[in-house]
XYZ file of C-alpha atoms in Angstrom:
698
model
C -51.075 -47.879 3.068
C -49.226 -49.240 6.101
C -51.364 -47.062 8.345
C -53.984 -49.960 7.918
C -51.517 -52.196 9.636
C -49.993 -50.056 12.278
C -52.744 -47.583 13.145
C -55.924 -49.411 12.075
C -59.321 -48.106 13.186
C -60.732 -51.708 13.343
C -59.368 -55.260 13.501
C -60.761 -58.573 12.698
C -59.070 -61.666 14.071
C -59.829 -64.406 11.642
C -59.276 -67.742 13.624
C -60.096 -66.151 16.940
C -61.077 -68.972 19.267
C -63.021 -69.314 22.571
C -60.460 -72.030 23.523
C -57.698 -70.381 25.642
C -55.138 -72.872 24.583
C -55.436 -71.825 20.831
C -53.263 -69.197 19.270
C -56.309 -67.338 17.848
C -57.490 -66.841 21.369
C -54.044 -65.682 22.640
C -53.773 -63.005 19.737
C -57.237 -61.638 20.457
C -56.493 -61.337 24.284
C -53.106 -59.612 23.543
C -54.918 -57.099 21.406
C -57.452 -56.459 24.367
C -54.730 -56.353 27.102
C -52.530 -53.817 25.160
C -55.496 -51.392 25.408
C -56.202 -51.095 21.519
C -58.670 -48.285 21.313
C -60.331 -49.254 18.013
C -63.219 -51.718 17.118
C -62.471 -55.539 17.337
C -64.208 -58.337 15.417
C -63.526 -61.961 16.289
C -64.084 -64.255 13.329
C -64.993 -67.781 14.007
C -67.354 -70.168 11.989
C -69.138 -71.530 15.116
C -68.693 -69.200 18.088
C -71.253 -66.479 18.846
C -68.989 -64.544 21.375
C -65.374 -64.714 22.180
C -64.013 -62.777 25.219
C -67.109 -60.725 25.309
C -67.226 -59.717 21.737
C -69.614 -60.837 19.067
C -68.121 -63.309 16.615
C -68.928 -63.480 13.021
C -68.700 -66.478 10.570
C -66.506 -64.598 8.054
C -64.971 -61.194 7.446
C -67.558 -60.415 4.911
C -70.256 -60.663 7.542
C -68.747 -58.041 9.893
C -71.218 -55.227 9.810
C -68.563 -52.458 9.836
C -65.477 -51.644 7.657
C -62.279 -53.512 8.715
C -58.951 -52.012 8.198
C -56.685 -54.790 9.325
C -57.299 -58.593 9.384
C -54.985 -60.852 11.587
C -55.152 -64.260 10.126
C -54.410 -67.426 12.135
C -55.942 -70.334 10.232
C -54.431 -73.444 8.571
C -52.229 -72.323 5.504
C -54.436 -74.020 3.138
C -57.364 -71.934 4.092
C -55.419 -68.644 4.129
C -55.800 -67.905 0.324
C -59.745 -68.110 0.691
C -59.625 -65.902 3.715
C -57.420 -63.377 1.963
C -59.912 -63.321 -1.064
C -62.790 -62.674 1.446
C -60.843 -59.795 2.918
C -60.199 -58.333 -0.401
C -63.856 -58.469 -1.254
C -64.745 -56.943 2.153
C -62.425 -54.038 1.526
C -59.841 -54.888 4.186
C -56.734 -52.908 3.513
C -53.981 -54.790 5.703
C -53.217 -58.381 6.583
C -51.056 -59.842 9.210
C -50.775 -63.625 8.298
C -49.594 -65.529 11.455
C -50.102 -68.871 9.761
C -47.154 -70.950 8.891
C -46.801 -73.700 6.114
C -45.743 -71.559 3.134
C -42.397 -71.290 1.352
C -40.514 -72.323 4.483
C -41.827 -75.898 4.130
C -40.939 -76.474 0.421
C -42.292 -76.168 -3.167
C -45.942 -76.721 -2.320
C -45.872 -74.179 0.484
C -44.090 -71.701 -2.016
C -46.832 -72.236 -4.546
C -49.405 -71.510 -1.810
C -47.506 -68.335 -0.894
C -47.440 -67.078 -4.555
C -51.256 -67.706 -4.711
C -51.684 -65.668 -1.437
C -49.471 -62.755 -2.817
C -51.388 -62.568 -6.086
C -54.637 -62.166 -4.168
C -53.052 -59.446 -1.818
C -51.817 -57.500 -4.929
C -54.939 -57.888 -6.887
C -57.008 -56.200 -4.151
C -54.357 -53.543 -3.403
C -53.796 -54.862 0.243
C -50.532 -54.793 2.177
C -49.438 -58.011 4.180
C -47.031 -58.724 6.955
C -45.926 -62.499 6.900
C -46.970 -65.229 6.348
C -45.260 -67.397 9.031
C -44.758 -64.608 11.526
C -45.089 -63.771 15.186
C -47.174 -60.759 14.307
C -46.814 -56.932 14.928
C -46.623 -54.655 17.964
C -47.123 -50.837 17.860
C -46.870 -49.140 21.254
C -47.946 -45.831 19.661
C -51.310 -47.279 18.607
C -51.337 -49.582 21.658
C -51.662 -52.562 19.287
C -50.326 -55.987 20.087
C -51.412 -58.186 17.090
C -49.036 -61.021 17.962
C -48.923 -64.128 19.990
C -45.857 -62.788 22.084
C -46.208 -63.529 25.779
C -45.082 -60.016 26.715
C -45.948 -56.358 25.557
C -42.902 -54.073 25.502
C -42.364 -50.904 27.370
C -43.197 -47.775 25.059
C -40.073 -46.209 23.516
C -38.357 -44.879 20.428
C -36.668 -47.918 19.080
C -38.267 -49.562 16.005
C -37.292 -53.249 15.576
C -37.929 -55.694 12.756
C -36.795 -59.371 12.579
C -37.067 -62.198 10.348
C -37.020 -64.562 13.166
C -40.171 -64.783 15.341
C -38.471 -66.820 18.052
C -35.708 -64.170 18.341
C -38.493 -61.494 18.760
C -39.813 -63.396 21.788
C -36.448 -63.742 23.457
C -35.800 -60.039 22.784
C -39.111 -58.950 24.348
C -38.500 -61.004 27.304
C -34.877 -59.499 27.671
C -35.870 -55.953 27.089
C -38.833 -55.976 29.537
C -36.339 -56.943 32.264
C -33.846 -54.280 31.122
C -36.532 -51.530 30.749
C -35.855 -50.952 27.213
C -38.797 -49.483 25.239
C -39.935 -49.898 21.586
C -42.100 -47.897 19.234
C -42.663 -50.777 16.768
C -41.874 -54.370 16.894
C -42.416 -56.474 13.846
C -41.787 -60.057 12.917
C -41.443 -60.157 9.099
C -41.802 -63.894 8.654
C -41.491 -64.835 4.876
C -41.764 -61.271 3.712
C -44.101 -62.208 0.810
C -45.190 -58.429 0.510
C -43.957 -56.049 3.169
C -40.199 -56.520 3.662
C -37.363 -54.703 5.241
C -37.219 -52.127 2.469
C -40.978 -51.342 3.042
C -40.560 -50.852 6.644
C -37.321 -48.864 6.419
C -39.133 -46.453 4.134
C -42.107 -46.061 6.284
C -40.325 -45.872 9.680
C -37.757 -43.462 8.079
C -40.490 -41.002 7.726
C -41.519 -41.049 11.362
C -38.608 -39.389 13.242
C -41.113 -38.236 16.026
C -41.617 -41.815 17.216
C -38.479 -43.662 15.904
C -35.123 -42.444 17.037
C -33.293 -45.601 15.833
C -34.294 -48.493 13.624
C -33.037 -51.913 14.351
C -33.191 -54.994 12.055
C -32.239 -58.593 12.298
C -31.909 -59.820 8.667
C -31.233 -63.262 7.257
C -31.766 -62.375 3.648
C -32.329 -59.270 1.678
C -34.638 -59.757 -1.060
C -33.996 -56.636 -3.195
C -30.550 -55.406 -2.567
C -30.713 -52.425 -4.940
C -33.883 -51.191 -3.323
C -32.403 -51.786 0.129
C -29.339 -49.656 -0.602
C -31.186 -46.908 -2.285
C -33.893 -46.505 0.631
C -31.250 -47.010 3.372
C -29.121 -44.137 1.937
C -31.929 -41.795 2.294
C -33.319 -43.086 5.676
C -29.930 -43.171 7.502
C -29.411 -39.494 6.785
C -32.347 -38.872 9.119
C -32.442 -41.847 11.536
C -29.669 -44.347 12.520
C -30.326 -47.823 11.095
C -28.448 -50.598 12.941
C -28.556 -54.091 11.476
C -27.286 -57.653 12.352
C -26.978 -59.805 9.265
C -26.720 -63.549 9.891
C -25.961 -66.124 7.295
C -22.559 -64.578 6.721
C -20.703 -67.968 6.973
C -21.414 -70.829 4.555
C -23.092 -72.792 7.428
C -25.105 -69.724 8.384
C -26.138 -69.132 4.783
C -27.535 -72.799 4.589
C -29.343 -72.293 7.815
C -30.834 -69.070 6.895
C -32.077 -70.527 3.471
C -33.697 -73.503 5.200
C -35.256 -71.250 7.851
C -36.991 -68.581 5.653
C -36.333 -69.620 2.125
C -34.323 -66.374 1.618
C -30.939 -66.415 -0.097
C -28.259 -65.282 2.354
C -25.949 -62.747 0.672
C -22.216 -63.034 0.561
C -20.394 -61.557 3.561
C -18.289 -58.960 1.429
C -21.442 -57.840 -0.515
C -23.443 -57.360 2.680
C -20.463 -55.377 4.270
C -20.142 -53.095 1.344
C -23.965 -52.542 1.036
C -24.083 -51.406 4.626
C -21.042 -49.187 4.268
C -22.408 -47.583 1.222
C -25.845 -47.006 2.619
C -24.870 -45.739 5.977
C -26.151 -48.812 7.843
C -24.306 -49.451 11.004
C -23.549 -53.245 11.432
C -23.704 -54.927 14.764
C -21.657 -58.026 15.225
C -23.803 -59.392 17.913
C -27.251 -59.013 19.517
C -25.641 -57.432 22.475
C -23.913 -54.885 20.250
C -27.229 -54.280 18.447
C -28.934 -53.086 21.591
C -25.783 -51.437 22.938
C -25.784 -49.109 19.967
C -29.611 -48.719 20.045
C -29.669 -47.365 23.662
C -27.081 -44.767 22.766
C -29.046 -43.446 19.763
C -32.391 -43.813 21.551
C -31.419 -42.124 24.767
C -28.817 -39.501 23.879
C -28.302 -36.632 21.416
C -26.034 -37.624 18.451
C -22.390 -37.004 19.218
C -21.027 -33.736 17.656
C -17.578 -34.959 17.153
C -15.116 -37.724 18.237
C -13.402 -36.085 21.333
C -14.106 -38.018 24.546
C -13.582 -37.164 28.218
C -13.559 -39.889 30.805
C -14.572 -39.478 34.433
C -13.768 -42.403 36.766
C -13.268 -43.316 40.387
C -10.629 -46.030 39.451
C -7.501 -45.962 37.344
C -7.822 -49.429 35.906
C -11.276 -48.896 34.121
C -9.972 -45.526 32.879
C -6.983 -47.109 31.164
C -9.214 -49.885 29.670
C -11.597 -47.136 28.283
C -8.657 -45.178 26.939
C -7.227 -48.151 25.051
C -10.610 -49.087 23.765
C -11.173 -45.559 22.487
C -8.015 -45.387 20.587
C -8.446 -48.723 18.933
C -11.711 -47.442 17.424
C -10.529 -43.927 16.586
C -12.085 -41.895 19.418
C -9.644 -39.199 20.629
C -9.193 -38.251 24.327
C -10.058 -34.658 24.457
C -7.388 -32.188 25.494
C -8.967 -30.333 28.326
C -8.548 -26.530 28.445
C -6.499 -24.856 31.216
C -9.523 -23.382 32.545
C -11.244 -26.837 32.894
C -8.237 -28.325 34.535
C -7.958 -25.401 36.983
C -11.629 -25.754 37.995
C -11.074 -29.427 38.556
C -7.858 -28.870 40.563
C -9.715 -26.308 42.809
C -12.454 -28.656 43.555
C -10.812 -32.091 43.717
C -8.419 -33.750 46.208
C -4.674 -33.192 45.429
C -4.400 -37.000 44.646
C -6.883 -36.748 41.832
C -5.878 -36.583 38.145
C -7.334 -33.371 36.392
C -6.161 -34.354 32.919
C -8.163 -36.747 30.816
C -9.173 -39.371 32.039
C -10.386 -37.446 35.089
C -9.705 -39.683 38.005
C -11.560 -38.544 40.970
C -10.163 -41.556 43.048
C -11.817 -44.283 44.927
C -13.484 -42.591 47.839
C -15.317 -40.203 45.403
C -18.815 -39.258 46.510
C -21.504 -37.771 44.372
C -20.224 -34.231 44.735
C -16.905 -35.190 42.919
C -18.893 -36.741 40.262
C -20.917 -33.599 39.807
C -17.806 -31.332 39.617
C -15.950 -33.637 37.045
C -18.950 -34.226 34.893
C -20.025 -30.606 34.815
C -16.377 -29.439 33.958
C -16.083 -32.073 31.329
C -19.422 -31.159 29.613
C -18.631 -27.571 29.743
C -15.279 -27.931 28.052
C -15.547 -26.716 24.369
C -13.083 -29.598 23.298
C -15.151 -32.253 24.674
C -17.923 -33.956 22.453
C -18.977 -36.784 24.748
C -18.488 -38.029 28.363
C -18.058 -41.510 29.594
C -18.736 -41.959 33.366
C -17.118 -44.847 34.898
C -18.138 -46.193 38.423
C -16.730 -49.046 40.500
C -18.456 -49.846 43.975
C -16.148 -48.880 46.848
C -16.684 -48.941 50.642
C -17.769 -45.414 50.660
C -19.748 -45.384 47.382
C -23.311 -44.473 47.148
C -24.399 -45.846 43.733
C -27.899 -44.414 43.796
C -26.812 -40.878 44.604
C -24.012 -40.995 42.081
C -26.667 -42.088 39.413
C -28.979 -39.324 40.526
C -26.188 -36.829 40.172
C -25.183 -37.937 36.692
C -28.910 -37.769 35.639
C -29.254 -34.193 37.240
C -25.963 -32.756 35.515
C -26.565 -34.514 32.105
C -30.198 -33.211 31.894
C -30.486 -31.037 28.771
C -26.921 -31.508 27.673
C -26.337 -31.336 23.855
C -23.558 -33.872 24.323
C -24.113 -37.566 24.943
C -23.329 -38.985 28.473
C -22.906 -42.626 28.855
C -21.908 -44.645 31.885
C -20.357 -47.809 32.964
C -21.428 -48.872 36.368
C -19.353 -51.981 36.788
C -20.658 -54.732 39.155
C -24.011 -56.280 39.950
C -24.903 -56.964 43.602
C -24.884 -53.287 44.919
C -25.816 -51.315 41.784
C -29.334 -52.537 40.764
C -31.132 -49.425 41.865
C -28.537 -47.135 40.400
C -29.012 -48.739 37.044
C -32.846 -48.432 37.256
C -32.430 -44.684 37.921
C -30.138 -44.306 34.949
C -32.475 -46.159 32.659
C -35.511 -44.385 33.713
C -33.854 -41.153 32.920
C -32.422 -42.319 29.511
C -28.724 -42.479 30.534
C -27.475 -45.672 28.782
C -25.312 -47.909 31.014
C -22.926 -50.573 29.956
C -21.554 -53.352 32.177
C -18.047 -52.818 30.788
C -16.215 -49.784 29.445
C -15.344 -51.350 26.018
C -19.139 -51.657 25.333
C -19.742 -47.921 26.181
C -16.789 -47.045 23.904
C -18.227 -49.104 20.969
C -21.569 -47.550 21.267
C -20.006 -43.997 21.166
C -17.937 -45.155 18.210
C -21.128 -46.094 16.399
C -22.447 -42.448 17.120
C -19.272 -41.083 15.619
C -19.764 -43.176 12.473
C -23.401 -41.993 12.279
C -22.231 -38.479 12.510
C -19.537 -38.845 9.786
C -22.328 -40.410 7.502
C -24.832 -37.577 8.289
C -22.161 -34.887 7.376
C -20.810 -36.821 4.463
C -21.268 -34.758 1.116
C -23.512 -36.189 -1.640
C -21.797 -38.919 -3.703
C -20.333 -37.798 -7.052
C -20.947 -40.399 -9.808
C -19.184 -39.889 -13.119
C -19.826 -41.362 -16.525
C -16.914 -41.605 -19.012
C -17.324 -41.484 -22.936
C -17.127 -45.082 -23.982
C -18.029 -47.274 -26.870
C -20.749 -49.274 -25.302
C -22.144 -50.439 -28.771
C -18.898 -52.175 -29.578
C -19.129 -54.247 -26.309
C -22.826 -54.945 -26.923
C -22.042 -56.327 -30.367
C -19.118 -58.391 -28.935
C -21.311 -59.886 -26.250
C -24.023 -60.694 -28.745
C -21.580 -62.635 -30.916
C -20.040 -64.467 -27.911
C -23.592 -65.563 -26.758
C -24.685 -66.599 -30.221
C -21.653 -68.962 -30.220
C -22.802 -70.628 -27.100
C -19.857 -69.240 -24.992
C -19.909 -67.456 -21.797
C -16.154 -66.761 -21.264
C -14.396 -64.179 -23.436
C -11.071 -64.996 -24.878
C -8.289 -62.640 -23.852
C -8.404 -60.737 -27.288
C -12.151 -60.300 -26.717
C -11.612 -59.208 -23.092
C -8.943 -56.671 -24.343
C -11.519 -55.343 -26.902
C -13.925 -54.648 -23.918
C -11.124 -53.078 -21.846
C -10.263 -50.725 -24.809
C -13.760 -49.820 -25.510
C -14.162 -48.513 -21.987
C -11.136 -46.384 -22.149
C -8.498 -48.337 -20.213
C -4.949 -48.488 -21.324
C -3.506 -51.800 -22.721
C -0.035 -52.937 -23.941
C 0.253 -53.559 -27.578
C -0.665 -57.109 -28.336
C -1.246 -59.452 -31.272
C -2.239 -63.137 -31.536
C 0.268 -65.506 -33.153
C -0.762 -68.875 -34.408
C 2.577 -70.391 -35.326
C 6.178 -70.119 -34.082
C 7.200 -68.097 -37.038
C 4.281 -65.730 -36.732
C 5.220 -65.242 -33.028
C 8.854 -64.435 -34.026
C 7.616 -61.851 -36.603
C 5.208 -60.157 -34.232
C 7.705 -59.968 -31.536
C 10.215 -58.251 -33.872
C 7.469 -55.772 -34.907
C 6.563 -54.947 -31.244
C 10.178 -54.698 -30.146
C 12.024 -56.912 -27.751
C 11.787 -57.875 -24.993
C 8.082 -59.183 -25.178
C 5.730 -61.338 -23.073
C 4.030 -64.391 -24.462
C 1.132 -66.244 -23.052
C -1.335 -68.735 -23.964
C -4.752 -67.635 -25.503
C -7.465 -70.071 -24.482
C -10.893 -69.613 -23.003
C -10.500 -72.861 -21.083
C -7.254 -72.052 -19.236
C -7.958 -69.528 -16.514
C -4.737 -69.386 -14.592
C -2.103 -69.150 -17.144
C 0.848 -68.972 -15.042
C -0.170 -72.058 -13.091
C 0.574 -74.298 -15.972
C 3.578 -72.369 -17.371
C 1.505 -70.553 -20.006
C 3.304 -67.270 -19.637
C 6.895 -66.338 -20.521
C 8.381 -62.937 -19.694
C 11.548 -61.190 -21.065
C 11.783 -62.894 -24.398
C 14.677 -61.072 -26.086
C 15.028 -62.295 -29.664
C 13.290 -64.152 -32.518
C 14.665 -67.534 -31.716
C 13.459 -67.204 -28.091
C 10.107 -66.276 -29.279
C 9.771 -69.431 -31.528
C 10.846 -71.667 -28.677
C 8.547 -69.952 -26.321
C 5.668 -70.522 -28.593
C 6.250 -74.205 -28.919
C 6.915 -74.603 -25.147
C 3.656 -72.632 -24.199
C 1.466 -74.612 -26.592
C 2.964 -77.857 -25.501
C 2.333 -77.148 -21.938
C -1.227 -75.944 -22.675
C -2.167 -79.122 -24.478
C -0.530 -81.205 -21.900
C -2.660 -79.599 -19.141
C -5.921 -80.178 -21.198
C -6.251 -82.077 -24.441
C -9.866 -80.674 -24.716
C -8.841 -77.028 -24.129
C -9.536 -74.759 -27.064
C -6.129 -73.094 -28.104
C -6.436 -70.056 -30.086
C -2.844 -69.367 -30.222
C -0.275 -67.406 -28.265
C -0.635 -63.802 -27.458
C 2.605 -61.745 -28.160
C 2.541 -58.577 -26.054
C 4.909 -55.791 -25.427
C 6.687 -56.084 -22.032
C 5.586 -53.074 -20.009
C 7.997 -51.457 -17.481
C 7.555 -52.412 -13.823
C 5.026 -50.726 -11.483
C 2.942 -51.689 -8.428
C 0.690 -54.620 -9.417
C -3.026 -54.491 -8.194
C -6.176 -56.119 -9.268
C -9.781 -54.939 -9.993
C -12.254 -57.531 -10.011
C -16.050 -58.093 -10.172
C -18.355 -60.760 -9.012
C -22.225 -60.529 -9.186
C -23.871 -60.953 -5.784
C -27.411 -62.398 -6.194
C -28.904 -59.874 -3.757
C -26.919 -56.805 -4.196
C -25.457 -56.972 -7.874
C -22.079 -56.245 -9.005
C -19.404 -56.276 -6.258
C -16.037 -54.713 -7.230
C -12.882 -55.785 -5.549
C -9.585 -53.822 -5.332
C -6.357 -55.258 -3.750
C -2.801 -56.248 -4.110
C -2.540 -57.959 -7.502
C -0.373 -60.579 -9.324
C 0.120 -63.984 -7.896
C -0.287 -63.008 -4.162
C -3.900 -61.959 -4.119
C -5.426 -65.238 -3.119
C -2.649 -65.775 -0.522
C -2.704 -62.494 1.045
C -6.401 -61.698 0.656
C -5.795 -57.921 0.991
C -8.953 -56.850 -0.849
C -11.487 -54.089 -0.284
C -15.027 -54.308 -1.846
C -17.724 -51.901 -3.020
C -21.006 -52.135 -4.855
C -21.389 -50.843 -8.316
C -22.168 -48.094 -9.191
C -19.164 -46.701 -7.319
C -18.803 -42.959 -6.592
C -15.537 -40.929 -6.714
C -15.473 -40.829 -2.973
C -16.065 -44.653 -2.626
C -13.272 -45.460 -5.178
C -10.854 -43.318 -3.113
C -11.953 -44.941 0.043
C -11.767 -48.439 -1.602
C -8.241 -47.947 -2.620
C -7.182 -46.618 0.829
C -8.942 -49.507 2.508
C -6.398 -52.124 1.787
C -3.626 -52.886 4.246
C -1.052 -52.620 1.368
C -2.066 -48.907 0.705
C 1.298 -47.570 2.129
C 2.987 -49.509 -0.726
C 0.923 -47.388 -3.137
C 1.568 -44.282 -1.218
C 5.362 -44.823 -1.379
C 7.694 -46.168 1.414
C 11.304 -45.745 2.160
C 11.942 -43.068 -0.472
C 9.942 -44.830 -3.117
C 7.839 -42.386 -5.182
C 4.003 -42.653 -4.885
C 2.072 -44.732 -7.361
C -0.697 -43.000 -9.593
C -3.384 -43.590 -7.175
C -5.796 -41.470 -9.234
C -5.254 -43.840 -12.213
C -6.131 -46.842 -10.146
C -9.310 -45.031 -8.885
C -10.287 -44.296 -12.530
C -10.012 -47.884 -13.453
C -12.340 -48.841 -10.627
C -14.770 -46.117 -11.893
C -14.534 -47.332 -15.399
C -15.149 -50.988 -14.481
C -18.064 -49.891 -12.282
C -19.601 -48.145 -15.281
C -18.938 -51.261 -17.458
C -20.568 -53.841 -15.152
C -23.555 -51.351 -14.423
C -24.104 -50.936 -18.221
C -23.934 -54.706 -18.852
C -25.646 -56.713 -16.095
C -24.782 -59.894 -18.107
C -21.213 -59.707 -16.802
C -21.212 -62.066 -13.844
C -17.458 -62.099 -13.273
C -14.506 -60.118 -14.253
C -10.759 -59.966 -13.302
C -8.237 -57.325 -14.278
C -5.012 -58.926 -12.780
C -2.395 -57.447 -12.795
C -3.153 -53.799 -13.308
C 0.161 -52.252 -13.331
C 0.081 -48.783 -11.627
C 3.171 -46.496 -12.446
C 4.386 -43.460 -10.505
C 2.103 -40.465 -9.865
C 1.004 -38.850 -13.105
C 2.142 -41.869 -15.320
C -1.137 -43.839 -15.352
C -1.823 -47.570 -15.268
C -1.915 -50.410 -17.706
C -4.211 -53.386 -17.888
C -1.995 -56.412 -18.479
C -4.455 -59.267 -18.228
C -8.308 -59.511 -18.090
C -10.946 -62.145 -17.866
C -14.640 -61.647 -18.372
C -17.474 -64.302 -17.871
C -21.019 -63.594 -19.025
C -24.295 -64.941 -17.640
C -25.151 -68.402 -19.291
């Protein structure tokens, strides 16, 4: 159905104007100037002709079928126009008009009315409140952008129309081409997921997909579609609204809810989307993918005419996990025979400052022919005897047809303009500084790893979900959202996670009796749904060794709890067997409004908030993702074992993550959950949940 938008046979511009100062005139002229080959119908209530074309009072009076209507009329009129388009059989709309949900409640209601009309007639719509669309394959410029881009194989979508115009202006100067260029606007109908799915099926025209996103409306759908698309075409996104201030700005800009940073990071990681940290990085990565073959491995050769840039590139490569290739003896022998004795024939290959194009030819050819090289970075700094244009032509000639990517960093400005044009015309990406070239190659390596990653393995355990469902129903019927510790323990037990023996005491004497039955030493802690951080108020006592100490502990814990909050509901004191020591970690859950349950794993106990050493994944979590999550924290060496310490039962920690993932997937009413600490014993000895907290949706 998107063919009606991107490859229409006929277009009506509703709101076309004979006045050159009006937006409707500009859009019609852009369609004409781009060389659109189909039929064009201006729609205006009073004009007879506009830009040489007969004009019609309404879409319904156009004498031929219309595939696409571009609407640029006041917002209050747009629903009536959309209704007329539906009756006339129009299949696609691009609504340029602003004044919808971005302006407040009245605009939101108008947008909902518009969407209802679009859906009722089975149309598809870009916008409202957008710059428009550009498709260089169809030669269609249905936008009010001042420039038409060069044709290319980069597909770009953006929630910001102003950003689109700036990028068009910049890319025109840089010679960067696009296949499609879309301003999404308010995304009432067609959104980033729709475009990802459509563009992901067109590998012939789209070698890379770029996205500037402020909010993602359907996180589950985004992840599911991106997982499929990124196996075929690289997807690079820049996500704004990561900070609190940025989130507020994004919300006020488009009405979209900006997702939490950790959830967004996890969503991109788990769906193969490459995240750019800046607009510069977005296009640095894009040029590598659009111009060069995908890197086959992570072994890099560097060819340079200056030692300093070679060292900078080497350091940058090591930081991101690219390895400098070990050149074969045959490669080094060929270099030694052709280069001056002062040149370095190891990697980086330094052909020294007076290098002319012939040395670049020898070095680049040798590097590309070496079986242990997966990509080549060519560095050039202008020297007195340099011939930048000839060096550029040499690189183009040698790299032509190579199955390995070649990228360059011609450093400078005043003397290399023509060389940069030659490189760009022949699809050799150039970066002003070596670090940017290395980062682009690193993105290619990440894409290669994702493409070769085996299918995710998801597991389901045999659990007692009905027991949990009945418990949640009872808690909600009592008007509560937070489970007490005993109730949380019941959920943990139902999902197959190990717990220490524990019983609730409601008097000092009962506490002493339970403690004796469990066996000393024991742990005692307050049981109250209103006290979240028990240790903060002195509500936890460890190492209680006899009955008298148990009675005293009960009285002290209860006194401290009531002093902390007279209104707190005190259910008693939990008496629990004191488990042996192990490594303390946490497994937590928070529910992101865009992406759903986000699972955290990190160092546990009282240090988690201070150290913030936590890794995140979205549920459901696969076996591979659980293993990666555990290994992603900085403290992982402590679990692996240091200074003669035996390794922890890492597999047991991973299993808890998987069981929690199943729990929060089964029960979307869980909005928060903390298992802290989870005590992980030595390898093969399992893990025990010491404390848990669960909050349900109100």
